[in-house]
PDB file of C-alpha atoms in Angstrom:
ATOM      1  CA  MET A   1     103.986  96.706  70.896  1.00  0.00           C
ATOM      2  CA  ASN A   2     107.396  98.264  71.607  1.00  0.00           C
ATOM      3  CA  ILE A   3     108.411  97.920  75.290  1.00  0.00           C
ATOM      4  CA  THR A   4     111.444  99.835  76.562  1.00  0.00           C
ATOM      5  CA  TYR A   5     112.931 100.544  79.985  1.00  0.00           C
ATOM      6  CA  GLU A   6     114.866 103.619  81.033  1.00  0.00           C
ATOM      7  CA  LYS A   7     116.503 104.813  84.231  1.00  0.00           C
ATOM      8  CA  LEU A   8     114.148 106.755  86.466  1.00  0.00           C
ATOM      9  CA  MET A   9     114.928 110.484  86.523  1.00  0.00           C
ATOM     10  CA  SER A  10     113.355 113.494  88.242  1.00  0.00           C
ATOM     11  CA  GLU A  11     111.858 114.473  84.884  1.00  0.00           C
ATOM     12  CA  HIS A  12     109.665 111.367  85.128  1.00  0.00           C
ATOM     13  CA  LEU A  13     107.844 112.591  88.264  1.00  0.00           C
ATOM     14  CA  PRO A  14     104.663 113.734  86.457  1.00  0.00           C
ATOM     15  CA  TYR A  15     104.423 110.332  84.751  1.00  0.00           C
ATOM     16  CA  MET A  16     105.089 108.536  88.036  1.00  0.00           C
ATOM     17  CA  TYR A  17     102.251 110.387  89.744  1.00  0.00           C
ATOM     18  CA  ASP A  18      99.943 109.662  86.822  1.00  0.00           C
ATOM     19  CA  ILE A  19     100.762 105.949  86.991  1.00  0.00           C
ATOM     20  CA  ARG A  20     100.617 105.842  90.805  1.00  0.00           C
ATOM     21  CA  PHE A  21      97.109 107.260  90.895  1.00  0.00           C
ATOM     22  CA  SER A  22      95.853 105.088  88.023  1.00  0.00           C
ATOM     23  CA  VAL A  23      95.971 101.873  90.065  1.00  0.00           C
ATOM     24  CA  LYS A  24      92.850 100.484  91.727  1.00  0.00           C
ATOM     25  CA  GLU A  25      94.557  98.684  94.635  1.00  0.00           C
ATOM     26  CA  ASN A  26      97.325  99.656  97.047  1.00  0.00           C
ATOM     27  CA  LEU A  27      96.129 103.230  97.247  1.00  0.00           C
ATOM     28  CA  PRO A  28      98.385 105.547  99.267  1.00  0.00           C
ATOM     29  CA  HIS A  29      98.023 105.228 103.024  1.00  0.00           C
ATOM     30  CA  ALA A  30      98.206 108.279 105.273  1.00  0.00           C
ATOM     31  CA  HIS A  31     101.708 107.335 106.475  1.00  0.00           C
ATOM     32  CA  GLN A  32     102.935 107.203 102.850  1.00  0.00           C
ATOM     33  CA  ILE A  33     101.815 110.656 101.692  1.00  0.00           C
ATOM     34  CA  GLN A  34     105.144 112.223 102.695  1.00  0.00           C
ATOM     35  CA  TYR A  35     106.919 109.990 100.164  1.00  0.00           C
ATOM     36  CA  LEU A  36     104.861 111.463  97.329  1.00  0.00           C
ATOM     37  CA  GLN A  37     106.134 114.983  97.991  1.00  0.00           C
ATOM     38  CA  LYS A  38     108.366 116.237  95.208  1.00  0.00           C
ATOM     39  CA  GLU A  39     111.478 116.766  97.342  1.00  0.00           C
ATOM     40  CA  GLN A  40     111.270 113.304  98.914  1.00  0.00           C
ATOM     41  CA  ALA A  41     110.559 111.647  95.562  1.00  0.00           C
ATOM     42  CA  GLU A  42     113.559 113.392  93.979  1.00  0.00           C
ATOM     43  CA  GLN A  43     115.779 112.256  96.852  1.00  0.00           C
ATOM     44  CA  ASP A  44     114.583 108.665  96.396  1.00  0.00           C
ATOM     45  CA  ILE A  45     115.128 108.828  92.625  1.00  0.00           C
ATOM     46  CA  SER A  46     118.653 110.178  93.136  1.00  0.00           C
ATOM     47  CA  GLN A  47     119.687 106.876  94.753  1.00  0.00           C
ATOM     48  CA  GLY A  48     119.718 105.399  91.248  1.00  0.00           C
ATOM     49  CA  GLY A  49     117.664 102.240  91.677  1.00  0.00           C
ATOM     50  CA  GLY A  50     114.599 103.119  89.622  1.00  0.00           C
ATOM     51  CA  TRP A  51     113.268 102.425  86.143  1.00  0.00           C
ATOM     52  CA  MET A  52     110.389 103.555  83.953  1.00  0.00           C
ATOM     53  CA  CYS A  53     108.689 101.331  81.399  1.00  0.00           C
ATOM     54  CA  LYS A  54     107.407 102.805  78.177  1.00  0.00           C
ATOM     55  CA  ILE A  55     105.088 100.945  75.840  1.00  0.00           C
ATOM     56  CA  ASP A  56     105.043 102.527  72.421  1.00  0.00           C
ATOM     57  CA  ASN A  57     104.782 106.225  73.321  1.00  0.00           C
ATOM     58  CA  GLN A  58     103.162 105.941  76.757  1.00  0.00           C
ATOM     59  CA  TYR A  59     104.726 105.432  80.166  1.00  0.00           C
ATOM     60  CA  ALA A  60     103.207 102.226  81.489  1.00  0.00           C
ATOM     61  CA  GLY A  61     104.914 101.565  84.823  1.00  0.00           C
ATOM     62  CA  TYR A  62     107.762 102.292  87.183  1.00  0.00           C
ATOM     63  CA  ALA A  63     109.630 100.810  90.103  1.00  0.00           C
ATOM     64  CA  PHE A  64     112.341 102.084  92.397  1.00  0.00           C
ATOM     65  CA  GLY A  65     114.452 100.799  95.221  1.00  0.00           C
ATOM     66  CA  ILE A  66     115.761 102.885  98.098  1.00  0.00           C
ATOM     67  CA  TRP A  67     118.180 102.341 100.947  1.00  0.00           C
ATOM     68  CA  VAL A  68     116.379 103.515 104.144  1.00  0.00           C
ATOM     69  CA  PRO A  69     118.969 102.394 105.394  1.00  0.00           C
ATOM     70  CA  GLU A  70     118.062  98.795 104.486  1.00  0.00           C
ATOM     71  CA  PRO A  71     117.094  97.873 100.909  1.00  0.00           C
ATOM     72  CA  LEU A  72     113.399  98.570 100.282  1.00  0.00           C
ATOM     73  CA  LEU A  73     111.330  98.337  97.141  1.00  0.00           C
ATOM     74  CA  GLY A  74     109.848 101.815  97.443  1.00  0.00           C
ATOM     75  CA  GLY A  75     107.203 101.295  94.799  1.00  0.00           C
ATOM     76  CA  LEU A  76     106.215  99.257  91.789  1.00  0.00           C
ATOM     77  CA  PHE A  77     103.170 100.361  89.833  1.00  0.00           C
ATOM     78  CA  VAL A  78     101.821  99.499  86.401  1.00  0.00           C
ATOM     79  CA  ARG A  79      98.884 101.175  84.675  1.00  0.00           C
ATOM     80  CA  PRO A  80      95.918  98.775  84.761  1.00  0.00           C
ATOM     81  CA  GLU A  81      95.682  98.633  80.964  1.00  0.00           C
ATOM     82  CA  PHE A  82      99.299  97.404  80.780  1.00  0.00           C
ATOM     83  CA  THR A  83      99.185  94.612  83.361  1.00  0.00           C
ATOM     84  CA  ARG A  84      99.893  91.053  82.206  1.00  0.00           C
ATOM     85  CA  HIS A  85     102.506  92.176  79.669  1.00  0.00           C
ATOM     86  CA  GLY A  86     105.508  91.299  81.875  1.00  0.00           C
ATOM     87  CA  VAL A  87     106.121  94.938  82.814  1.00  0.00           C
ATOM     88  CA  GLY A  88     105.862  94.451  86.579  1.00  0.00           C
ATOM     89  CA  SER A  89     108.030  91.334  86.533  1.00  0.00           C
ATOM     90  CA  HIS A  90     110.748  93.027  84.512  1.00  0.00           C
ATOM     91  CA  LEU A  91     110.705  96.160  86.679  1.00  0.00           C
ATOM     92  CA  LEU A  92     110.930  93.977  89.795  1.00  0.00           C
ATOM     93  CA  ASP A  93     113.904  92.110  88.334  1.00  0.00           C
ATOM     94  CA  LEU A  94     115.659  95.387  87.493  1.00  0.00           C
ATOM     95  CA  VAL A  95     115.287  96.770  91.022  1.00  0.00           C
ATOM     96  CA  THR A  96     116.196  93.569  92.874  1.00  0.00           C
ATOM     97  CA  GLY A  97     119.126  93.005  90.511  1.00  0.00           C
ATOM     98  CA  TRP A  98     120.341  96.529  91.243  1.00  0.00           C
ATOM     99  CA  PHE A  99     120.126  95.963  95.002  1.00  0.00           C
ATOM    100  CA  PHE A 100     121.959  92.642  94.837  1.00  0.00           C
ATOM    101  CA  SER A 101     124.670  94.130  92.614  1.00  0.00           C
ATOM    102  CA  GLU A 102     125.099  96.863  95.241  1.00  0.00           C
ATOM    103  CA  GLY A 103     125.735  94.257  97.952  1.00  0.00           C
ATOM    104  CA  ALA A 104     122.279  93.727  99.451  1.00  0.00           C
ATOM    105  CA  GLN A 105     121.607  90.241 100.792  1.00  0.00           C
ATOM    106  CA  GLU A 106     117.847  90.753 101.004  1.00  0.00           C
ATOM    107  CA  VAL A 107     115.212  93.268  99.944  1.00  0.00           C
ATOM    108  CA  THR A 108     111.927  94.068 101.654  1.00  0.00           C
ATOM    109  CA  LEU A 109     108.674  95.635 100.524  1.00  0.00           C
ATOM    110  CA  THR A 110     105.207  96.231 101.899  1.00  0.00           C
ATOM    111  CA  THR A 111     101.863  95.825 100.185  1.00  0.00           C
ATOM    112  CA  ASP A 112      98.219  95.519 101.096  1.00  0.00           C
ATOM    113  CA  PRO A 113      97.130  92.034 102.163  1.00  0.00           C
ATOM    114  CA  ASP A 114      94.636  90.178  99.963  1.00  0.00           C
ATOM    115  CA  SER A 115      95.612  92.250  96.935  1.00  0.00           C
ATOM    116  CA  LEU A 116      96.697  91.267  93.446  1.00  0.00           C
ATOM    117  CA  ALA A 117     100.131  92.581  94.432  1.00  0.00           C
ATOM    118  CA  GLU A 118     100.339  90.012  97.237  1.00  0.00           C
ATOM    119  CA  LYS A 119      99.749  87.218  94.720  1.00  0.00           C
ATOM    120  CA  PHE A 120     102.216  88.838  92.272  1.00  0.00           C
ATOM    121  CA  TYR A 121     105.079  88.864  94.798  1.00  0.00           C
ATOM    122  CA  LYS A 122     104.382  85.353  96.113  1.00  0.00           C
ATOM    123  CA  LYS A 123     104.399  83.983  92.560  1.00  0.00           C
ATOM    124  CA  ARG A 124     107.848  85.546  92.079  1.00  0.00           C
ATOM    125  CA  GLY A 125     109.410  83.931  95.136  1.00  0.00           C
ATOM    126  CA  TRP A 126     108.976  86.644  97.745  1.00  0.00           C
ATOM    127  CA  SER A 127     108.175  85.460 101.290  1.00  0.00           C
ATOM    128  CA  ALA A 128     105.488  87.134 103.371  1.00  0.00           C
ATOM    129  CA  THR A 129     106.697  87.595 106.938  1.00  0.00           C
ATOM    130  CA  GLU A 130     104.248  89.624 109.035  1.00  0.00           C
ATOM    131  CA  LEU A 131     102.067  92.719 109.085  1.00  0.00           C
ATOM    132  CA  ASP A 132     103.684  96.059 109.833  1.00  0.00           C
ATOM    133  CA  GLU A 133     102.235  98.590 112.279  1.00  0.00           C
ATOM    134  CA  PHE A 134     100.011  99.985 109.489  1.00  0.00           C
ATOM    135  CA  GLY A 135      98.483  96.626 108.576  1.00  0.00           C
ATOM    136  CA  GLN A 136     100.540  96.127 105.441  1.00  0.00           C
ATOM    137  CA  LEU A 137     102.127  92.805 104.604  1.00  0.00           C
ATOM    138  CA  ILE A 138     105.933  92.723 104.724  1.00  0.00           C
ATOM    139  CA  PHE A 139     107.660  90.668 102.037  1.00  0.00           C
ATOM    140  CA  VAL A 140     111.314  89.636 101.858  1.00  0.00           C
ATOM    141  CA  LYS A 141     113.397  88.412  98.924  1.00  0.00           C
ATOM    142  CA  LYS A 142     116.802  86.942  99.748  1.00  0.00           C
ATOM    143  CA  LYS A 143     119.728  86.935  97.363  1.00  0.00           C
ATOM    144  CA  VAL A 144     120.343  83.501  95.932  1.00  0.00           C
ATOM    145  CA  SER A 145     123.934  82.432  96.484  1.00  0.00           C
ATOM    146  CA  TYR A 146     125.529  79.636  94.498  1.00  0.00           C
ATOM    147  CA  ASP A 147     128.664  79.365  96.654  1.00  0.00           C
TER     148      ASP A 147
END
């Protein structure tokens, strides 16, 4: 199995949509539909904090970070058949590393409560804070400082 990662580009949009709609949990909520529109997705991609994962000859997952204006993990999705291969963890590390290298002190994300994603983020050191106005769980990851 050959796993590679590449910077997310607008040309990846069809693969992103395919991956996004392959997942069984964290389906798009009504308030998120606007972010799936091509123009908005291209604007998010242009910020430069996204990556695609390819396994052999198939795109398996993607993640991207956006400044809105605070650092937000805008999405991290892996095709169900490619979970448990380290893809999500590596994509998460790429995005959070990018944010921290750009000066962020913390990154947030939202996900559905009681989902596999909730367990995934907790296992990787993210802290759940509260529910947002849409009932999604807000997570925060702070930059580790060794000063």
